Tab-separated table of C-alpha atoms in Angstrom:
chain	number	residue	atom	x	y	z
A	128	UNK	CA	-26.086	20.795	15.342
A	129	UNK	CA	-22.476	22.122	15.141
A	130	UNK	CA	-20.217	20.464	12.931
A	131	UNK	CA	-17.059	18.583	14.326
A	132	UNK	CA	-13.683	20.099	13.695
A	133	UNK	CA	-10.745	17.751	13.034
A	134	UNK	CA	-7.264	19.248	13.831
A	135	UNK	CA	-3.791	18.212	12.332
A	136	UNK	CA	-0.859	19.510	10.600
A	137	UNK	CA	0.099	19.180	6.922
A	138	UNK	CA	3.570	20.675	7.136
A	139	UNK	CA	6.103	20.515	9.967
A	140	UNK	CA	9.462	21.871	11.264
A	141	UNK	CA	11.603	18.649	11.178
A	142	UNK	CA	15.130	17.419	11.366
A	143	UNK	CA	15.029	17.258	7.537
A	144	UNK	CA	13.906	20.956	7.268
A	145	UNK	CA	10.320	21.956	6.524
A	146	UNK	CA	8.355	18.932	5.491
A	147	UNK	CA	5.162	19.282	3.444
A	148	UNK	CA	2.365	16.916	3.208
A	149	UNK	CA	-0.068	19.418	1.677
A	150	UNK	CA	-0.427	17.587	-1.602
A	151	UNK	CA	-1.793	14.496	0.190
A	152	UNK	CA	-4.420	16.401	2.097
A	153	UNK	CA	-5.595	18.684	-0.815
A	154	UNK	CA	-5.952	15.747	-3.230
A	155	UNK	CA	-9.483	15.093	-4.419
A	156	UNK	CA	-10.815	18.611	-3.959
A	157	UNK	CA	-13.183	20.218	-6.374
A	158	UNK	CA	-12.366	23.740	-5.430
A	159	UNK	CA	-9.212	25.161	-3.738
A	160	UNK	CA	-8.778	28.835	-2.898
A	161	UNK	CA	-4.973	29.544	-2.683
A	162	UNK	CA	-4.402	32.705	-0.591
A	163	UNK	CA	-1.430	34.862	-1.490
A	164	UNK	CA	-0.129	37.798	0.510
A	165	UNK	CA	2.434	38.676	2.964
A	166	UNK	CA	2.554	38.013	6.687
A	167	UNK	CA	-0.119	39.998	8.643
A	168	UNK	CA	-2.467	40.372	5.552
A	169	UNK	CA	-5.183	38.301	7.401
A	170	UNK	CA	-4.981	34.825	5.609
A	171	UNK	CA	-5.285	32.732	8.753
A	172	UNK	CA	-8.131	35.022	10.331
A	173	UNK	CA	-10.027	34.684	6.922
A	174	UNK	CA	-9.689	30.877	7.052
A	175	UNK	CA	-10.770	30.715	10.625
A	176	UNK	CA	-13.997	32.685	10.031
A	177	UNK	CA	-14.856	30.517	7.051
A	178	UNK	CA	-14.342	27.439	9.113
A	179	UNK	CA	-16.404	28.681	11.966
A	180	UNK	CA	-19.379	29.767	9.634
A	181	UNK	CA	-19.444	26.223	8.149
A	182	UNK	CA	-19.110	24.498	11.333
A	183	UNK	CA	-21.913	26.544	12.818
A	184	UNK	CA	-24.002	25.456	9.687
A	185	UNK	CA	-23.451	21.918	10.928
A	186	UNK	CA	-20.790	20.738	8.456
A	187	UNK	CA	-17.702	18.971	9.698
A	188	UNK	CA	-14.383	20.871	9.137
A	189	UNK	CA	-10.756	20.073	8.944
A	190	UNK	CA	-8.150	22.715	10.162
A	191	UNK	CA	-4.586	22.420	9.039
A	192	UNK	CA	-2.556	24.199	11.709
A	193	UNK	CA	0.674	26.207	11.430
A	194	UNK	CA	3.698	24.710	12.894
A	195	UNK	CA	5.448	28.122	13.030
A	196	UNK	CA	2.656	29.940	14.867
A	197	UNK	CA	0.572	28.241	17.428
A	198	UNK	CA	-2.322	30.784	16.921
A	199	UNK	CA	-2.459	30.391	13.110
A	200	UNK	CA	-3.929	27.880	10.672
A	201	UNK	CA	-2.435	27.082	7.151
A	202	UNK	CA	-5.722	25.706	5.777
A	203	UNK	CA	-9.350	24.738	6.148
A	204	UNK	CA	-11.168	21.999	4.238
A	205	UNK	CA	-14.927	21.317	4.116
A	206	UNK	CA	-14.918	17.584	3.287
A	207	UNK	CA	-18.569	17.355	2.437
A	208	UNK	CA	-18.295	19.752	-0.570
A	209	UNK	CA	-14.555	18.904	-1.377
A	210	UNK	CA	-13.790	22.663	-1.096
A	211	UNK	CA	-10.493	24.082	0.698
A	212	UNK	CA	-8.782	27.262	1.354
A	213	UNK	CA	-4.963	27.254	1.986
A	214	UNK	CA	-2.210	29.680	2.700
A	215	UNK	CA	-0.138	29.350	-0.589
A	216	UNK	CA	2.896	31.476	0.451
A	217	UNK	CA	6.219	29.920	1.407
A	218	UNK	CA	7.082	27.478	2.767
A	219	UNK	CA	4.148	25.713	1.727
A	220	UNK	CA	3.911	26.613	-1.895
A	221	UNK	CA	1.022	24.717	-3.537
A	222	UNK	CA	1.391	23.401	-7.049
A	223	UNK	CA	-2.004	23.708	-8.892
A	224	UNK	CA	-3.220	20.731	-10.880
A	225	UNK	CA	-5.902	22.487	-12.822
A	226	UNK	CA	-5.552	26.204	-12.464
A	227	UNK	CA	-8.815	28.226	-12.860
A	228	UNK	CA	-10.847	24.938	-12.990
A	229	UNK	CA	-9.998	23.670	-9.434
A	230	UNK	CA	-7.423	26.063	-7.959
A	231	UNK	CA	-8.225	29.752	-7.764
A	232	UNK	CA	-5.576	32.316	-6.557
A	233	UNK	CA	-6.720	35.077	-4.212
A	234	UNK	CA	-4.448	37.971	-3.764
A	235	UNK	CA	-4.709	39.684	-0.404
A	236	UNK	CA	-2.034	41.950	-1.640
A	237	UNK	CA	-4.943	43.869	-3.211
A	238	UNK	CA	-5.661	45.212	0.246
A	239	UNK	CA	-2.466	46.750	1.073
A	240	UNK	CA	-0.966	50.113	0.549
A	241	UNK	CA	2.320	49.573	-1.541
A	242	UNK	CA	3.507	53.024	-0.515
A	243	UNK	CA	3.446	52.279	3.012
A	244	UNK	CA	5.421	49.026	2.456
A	245	UNK	CA	7.872	50.642	0.166
A	246	UNK	CA	8.879	53.030	3.078
A	247	UNK	CA	9.513	49.890	5.047
A	248	UNK	CA	11.618	48.145	2.391
A	249	UNK	CA	14.918	47.900	4.418
A	250	UNK	CA	13.198	46.596	7.605
A	251	UNK	CA	11.115	44.072	5.728
A	252	UNK	CA	14.222	42.541	3.757
A	253	UNK	CA	16.333	42.619	6.934
A	254	UNK	CA	13.435	40.693	8.892
A	255	UNK	CA	12.911	38.307	6.118
A	256	UNK	CA	16.513	37.261	6.088
A	257	UNK	CA	16.716	36.888	9.790
A	258	UNK	CA	13.605	34.818	9.903
A	259	UNK	CA	15.081	32.525	7.204
A	260	UNK	CA	18.268	32.235	9.192
A	261	UNK	CA	16.576	31.368	12.465
A	262	UNK	CA	14.540	28.620	10.624
A	263	UNK	CA	17.598	27.111	9.010
A	264	UNK	CA	19.387	27.151	12.400
A	265	UNK	CA	16.336	25.384	14.042
A	266	UNK	CA	16.560	22.660	11.425
A	267	UNK	CA	20.200	22.036	11.557
A	268	UNK	CA	19.892	21.844	15.334
A	269	UNK	CA	17.057	19.401	15.025
A	270	UNK	CA	19.246	17.375	12.702
A	271	UNK	CA	21.834	17.195	15.449
A	272	UNK	CA	19.191	15.939	17.764
A	273	UNK	CA	18.383	13.136	15.343
A	274	UNK	CA	21.911	11.995	15.257
A	275	UNK	CA	21.829	11.708	19.115
A	276	UNK	CA	18.443	10.024	18.882
A	277	UNK	CA	19.910	7.438	16.554
A	278	UNK	CA	22.507	6.581	19.337
A	279	UNK	CA	19.571	6.113	21.656
A	280	UNK	CA	17.631	3.779	19.157
A	281	UNK	CA	20.878	1.858	18.618
A	282	UNK	CA	20.910	0.505	22.036
A	283	UNK	CA	17.373	-0.923	21.822
A	284	UNK	CA	17.761	-2.163	18.206
A	285	UNK	CA	20.798	-4.228	19.227
A	286	UNK	CA	18.756	-5.684	22.175
A	287	UNK	CA	15.602	-6.530	20.049
A	288	UNK	CA	13.991	-9.870	19.036
A	289	UNK	CA	12.927	-8.980	15.485
A	290	UNK	CA	10.942	-12.179	15.272
A	291	UNK	CA	8.817	-11.333	18.273
A	292	UNK	CA	7.994	-7.814	16.684
A	293	UNK	CA	7.071	-9.542	13.420
A	294	UNK	CA	4.834	-12.009	15.463
A	295	UNK	CA	3.240	-9.173	17.272
A	296	UNK	CA	2.601	-7.291	14.068
A	297	UNK	CA	0.897	-10.314	12.453
A	298	UNK	CA	-1.209	-10.862	15.529
A	299	UNK	CA	-2.347	-7.234	15.252
A	300	UNK	CA	-3.082	-7.489	11.553
A	301	UNK	CA	-5.438	-10.507	12.341
A	302	UNK	CA	-7.052	-8.696	15.149
A	303	UNK	CA	-7.749	-5.631	13.083
A	304	UNK	CA	-8.794	-6.972	9.813
A	305	UNK	CA	-9.190	-10.746	10.028
A	306	UNK	CA	-10.492	-11.792	6.496
A	307	UNK	CA	-11.835	-8.429	5.623
A	308	UNK	CA	-11.214	-7.061	2.140
A	309	UNK	CA	-13.110	-4.063	0.795
A	310	UNK	CA	-13.845	-4.007	-2.914
A	311	UNK	CA	-12.585	-0.500	-3.644
A	312	UNK	CA	-9.177	1.554	-3.777
A	313	UNK	CA	-8.066	2.738	-0.542
A	314	UNK	CA	-7.966	6.574	0.042
A	315	UNK	CA	-4.684	7.413	1.727
A	316	UNK	CA	-3.844	10.756	3.636
A	317	UNK	CA	-0.480	11.631	5.062
A	318	UNK	CA	-0.492	13.874	7.896
A	319	UNK	CA	1.275	15.038	11.226
A	320	UNK	CA	-0.606	14.474	14.459
A	321	UNK	CA	1.649	17.201	15.899
A	322	UNK	CA	4.469	19.531	15.371
A	323	UNK	CA	7.633	21.167	16.796
A	324	UNK	CA	6.316	24.759	17.342
A	325	UNK	CA	7.600	27.883	18.894
A	326	UNK	CA	5.926	26.711	22.139
A	327	UNK	CA	7.445	23.197	21.969
A	328	UNK	CA	5.859	20.072	20.884
A	329	UNK	CA	2.100	20.265	20.318
A	330	UNK	CA	-0.233	17.298	19.269
A	331	UNK	CA	-3.956	16.617	18.476
A	332	UNK	CA	-4.175	12.958	19.481
A	333	UNK	CA	-7.201	13.392	21.705
A	334	UNK	CA	-9.015	15.376	18.993
A	335	UNK	CA	-8.203	12.926	16.209
A	336	UNK	CA	-9.095	9.897	18.152
A	337	UNK	CA	-12.218	11.084	20.010
A	338	UNK	CA	-14.769	9.280	17.952
A	339	UNK	CA	-12.911	5.927	17.575
A	340	UNK	CA	-14.169	2.897	19.581
A	341	UNK	CA	-10.671	1.185	19.803
A	342	UNK	CA	-7.424	2.869	20.633
A	343	UNK	CA	-4.126	1.101	21.020
A	344	UNK	CA	-1.499	2.949	23.038
A	345	UNK	CA	2.032	1.702	21.727
A	346	UNK	CA	4.565	2.144	24.625
A	347	UNK	CA	8.295	1.428	24.205
A	348	UNK	CA	11.826	2.904	23.821
A	349	UNK	CA	13.381	4.575	20.884
A	350	UNK	CA	14.339	1.947	18.368
A	351	UNK	CA	11.867	-0.672	19.722
A	352	UNK	CA	10.089	-1.094	16.407
A	353	UNK	CA	7.136	1.185	16.833
A	354	UNK	CA	7.303	2.951	13.621
A	355	UNK	CA	8.091	-0.149	11.491
A	356	UNK	CA	5.139	-1.895	12.949
A	357	UNK	CA	2.810	1.140	12.113
A	358	UNK	CA	4.017	1.117	8.413
A	359	UNK	CA	3.255	-2.586	8.044
A	360	UNK	CA	-0.283	-2.141	9.525
A	361	UNK	CA	-0.862	0.930	7.246
A	362	UNK	CA	0.168	-1.138	4.309
A	363	UNK	CA	-2.025	-4.025	5.376
A	364	UNK	CA	-5.060	-1.669	5.676
A	365	UNK	CA	-4.430	-0.212	2.265
A	366	UNK	CA	-4.026	-3.556	0.593
A	367	UNK	CA	-7.370	-4.471	2.089
A	368	UNK	CA	-9.004	-1.421	0.548
A	369	UNK	CA	-9.543	0.474	3.809
A	370	UNK	CA	-9.036	4.421	3.793
A	371	UNK	CA	-6.040	5.195	5.980
A	372	UNK	CA	-4.955	8.303	7.715
A	373	UNK	CA	-1.119	8.006	8.131
A	374	UNK	CA	0.330	10.321	10.579
A	375	UNK	CA	4.233	10.919	10.347
A	376	UNK	CA	6.434	12.022	13.107
A	377	UNK	CA	6.820	15.724	13.405
A	378	UNK	CA	10.557	15.300	14.350
A	379	UNK	CA	11.603	12.673	11.828
A	380	UNK	CA	9.046	12.451	8.937
A	381	UNK	CA	10.506	9.220	7.728
A	382	UNK	CA	8.966	7.576	10.975
A	383	UNK	CA	5.263	7.179	11.675
A	384	UNK	CA	3.427	7.997	14.917
A	385	UNK	CA	-0.137	7.040	14.263
A	386	UNK	CA	-2.506	5.069	11.869
A	387	UNK	CA	-6.284	5.606	11.802
A	388	UNK	CA	-8.686	3.262	9.955
A	389	UNK	CA	-11.953	5.139	10.478
A	390	UNK	CA	-14.026	2.440	8.773
A	391	UNK	CA	-13.382	0.183	11.630
A	392	UNK	CA	-13.182	2.724	14.293
A	393	UNK	CA	-9.446	2.084	15.194
A	394	UNK	CA	-6.400	4.143	15.926
A	395	UNK	CA	-2.943	2.743	16.907
A	396	UNK	CA	-0.195	5.297	17.897
A	397	UNK	CA	3.114	5.772	19.515
A	398	UNK	CA	2.122	6.861	22.853
A	399	UNK	CA	5.509	8.002	24.348
A	400	UNK	CA	6.914	11.497	24.796
A	401	UNK	CA	6.244	13.965	23.524
A	402	UNK	CA	2.848	12.669	22.777
A	403	UNK	CA	2.411	10.322	25.856
A	404	UNK	CA	-1.163	9.292	26.835
A	405	UNK	CA	-2.607	6.561	28.909
A	406	UNK	CA	-5.862	4.624	28.572
A	407	UNK	CA	-8.775	6.712	29.731
A	408	UNK	CA	-11.968	4.932	28.387
A	409	UNK	CA	-13.472	1.498	27.568
A	410	UNK	CA	-11.756	-0.037	24.317
A	411	UNK	CA	-8.347	1.639	25.130
A	412	UNK	CA	-5.375	-0.913	25.261
A	413	UNK	CA	-1.597	-0.756	25.777
A	414	UNK	CA	0.888	-2.460	23.620
A	415	UNK	CA	4.252	-2.676	25.462
A	416	UNK	CA	7.105	-3.132	22.890
A	417	UNK	CA	9.707	-3.216	25.661
A	418	UNK	CA	8.096	-6.217	27.276
A	419	UNK	CA	7.176	-7.893	24.090
A	420	UNK	CA	10.588	-7.704	22.298
A	421	UNK	CA	13.431	-6.061	24.122
A	422	UNK	CA	15.958	-8.132	26.167
A	423	UNK	CA	15.026	-7.974	29.853
A	424	UNK	CA	17.362	-5.706	31.857
A	425	UNK	CA	18.361	-3.543	28.923
A	426	UNK	CA	17.295	-0.290	30.575
A	427	UNK	CA	19.287	-1.172	33.659
A	428	UNK	CA	22.300	-2.388	31.675
A	429	UNK	CA	22.614	0.898	29.789
A	430	UNK	CA	21.209	3.275	32.311
A	431	UNK	CA	24.347	5.547	32.360
A	432	UNK	CA	24.532	5.856	28.374
A	433	UNK	CA	20.740	6.419	28.169
A	434	UNK	CA	20.815	9.147	30.900
A	435	UNK	CA	23.627	10.993	29.040
A	436	UNK	CA	22.110	10.430	25.483
A	437	UNK	CA	18.737	11.714	26.936
A	438	UNK	CA	20.283	14.795	28.382
A	439	UNK	CA	22.107	15.853	25.280
A	440	UNK	CA	18.956	14.886	23.227
A	441	UNK	CA	16.780	17.079	25.369
A	442	UNK	CA	19.239	19.995	25.207
A	443	UNK	CA	19.343	20.052	21.457
A	444	UNK	CA	15.630	19.844	21.253
A	445	UNK	CA	15.211	22.783	23.434
A	446	UNK	CA	17.784	24.628	21.602
A	447	UNK	CA	15.886	24.059	18.354
A	448	UNK	CA	12.642	25.115	19.929
A	449	UNK	CA	14.349	28.458	20.955
A	450	UNK	CA	15.423	29.149	17.435
A	451	UNK	CA	11.656	28.575	16.317
A	452	UNK	CA	10.670	31.026	19.005
A	453	UNK	CA	13.133	33.561	17.653
A	454	UNK	CA	11.708	33.058	14.151
A	455	UNK	CA	8.283	33.737	15.523
A	456	UNK	CA	9.255	36.834	17.409
A	457	UNK	CA	10.805	38.323	14.298
A	458	UNK	CA	7.812	37.157	12.169
A	459	UNK	CA	5.461	39.105	14.604
A	460	UNK	CA	7.698	42.165	13.886
A	461	UNK	CA	7.350	41.625	10.165
A	462	UNK	CA	3.437	41.138	10.604
A	463	UNK	CA	3.234	44.401	12.392
A	464	UNK	CA	4.622	46.266	9.352
A	465	UNK	CA	2.181	44.671	6.998
A	466	UNK	CA	-0.821	45.144	9.442
A	467	UNK	CA	-0.193	48.880	9.332
A	468	UNK	CA	-0.489	48.728	5.518
A	469	UNK	CA	-3.605	46.745	5.265
A	470	UNK	CA	-7.090	47.790	4.545
A	471	UNK	CA	-8.985	45.140	6.512
A	472	UNK	CA	-12.293	46.183	5.042
A	473	UNK	CA	-11.030	45.002	1.668
A	474	UNK	CA	-9.994	41.719	3.237
A	475	UNK	CA	-13.536	41.352	4.568
A	476	UNK	CA	-14.899	41.916	1.067
A	477	UNK	CA	-12.565	39.169	-0.315
A	478	UNK	CA	-13.853	36.901	2.423
A	479	UNK	CA	-17.338	37.619	1.579
A	480	UNK	CA	-16.810	36.976	-2.140
A	481	UNK	CA	-15.097	33.470	-1.057
A	482	UNK	CA	-18.040	32.795	0.921
A	483	UNK	CA	-20.533	33.442	-1.892
A	484	UNK	CA	-18.666	31.178	-4.228
A	485	UNK	CA	-18.529	28.315	-1.516
A	486	UNK	CA	-22.271	28.804	-0.905
A	487	UNK	CA	-23.051	28.581	-4.611
A	488	UNK	CA	-20.843	25.538	-5.066
A	489	UNK	CA	-22.324	23.799	-1.913
A	490	UNK	CA	-25.957	24.862	-2.728
A	491	UNK	CA	-26.343	26.165	0.797
A	492	UNK	CA	-27.542	29.615	1.467
A	493	UNK	CA	-26.062	31.801	4.099
A	494	UNK	CA	-29.573	32.888	5.220
């Protein structure tokens, strides 16, 4: 039987720049391979092949997707054996905790022809600078979009009954956990359920919640208390000893989009655009924050302001996405230079060596 693959992001292009949650997801590993090497050196392909092999062997896999390239991954984890492989190049620089004992650097630069790259020095330097500039412009544009989003939130915050939100939160705590307390320390992972990518907003909500018996879809407007409620529910789960997956907002990482407590088969998430979903199976339930806590008629009263804010926000988000797409296009040019300089037979040898070490550590034969 094939292993299940869980997809998420551990880093994102946000209104606060590139935001890394890698440390949270790599904690507790017994072995971590950190791949070094330029763009186009085969890091993502190597990790995908390793992931596929172990999934085919029947082991569950976690794929850490790349927010700057929709076709690439930045990491793979085999939870059963506490083994991971991660792209250790910028912007996701990994700080080793026990170099050699846990973390092992793997240099894919061993497989390139330095002479070929030296001949392309000017192009490499130019493209690298342009890519960095495109990302910085994207981040500053996302920041401008966040300021507009704050205008949107202000309307609903000023028309919200905070007591009703608190009452709803307490009611959900009781429904979720009751008197349950587990005699252990909670294991907490901070992640992103989606990301701003060159292709726009992408999320993995269906994949992340597919095995859960109970899903709560939070509906509401910006500033209607969704994130604050999720933070309180996550804290309550942790306090009771439950392992918690905390999914941050890919636009504003200071906000939360989803909390999963797998030990009780439960997910509760912000189900508004850009990750809008509706109940589709037994056990699914909607929580409407607008109905629960916002002054009736707020939408109608501020319709013109909301239309203007929504339009300006959408324009800024589209503009920021275009800069991510530009960065991706330039990155593709840079990759092409490195691909011409690579000996991919050597990369396959390195992959085989990594596989051999994993098999030895896992005590599982490739035969």
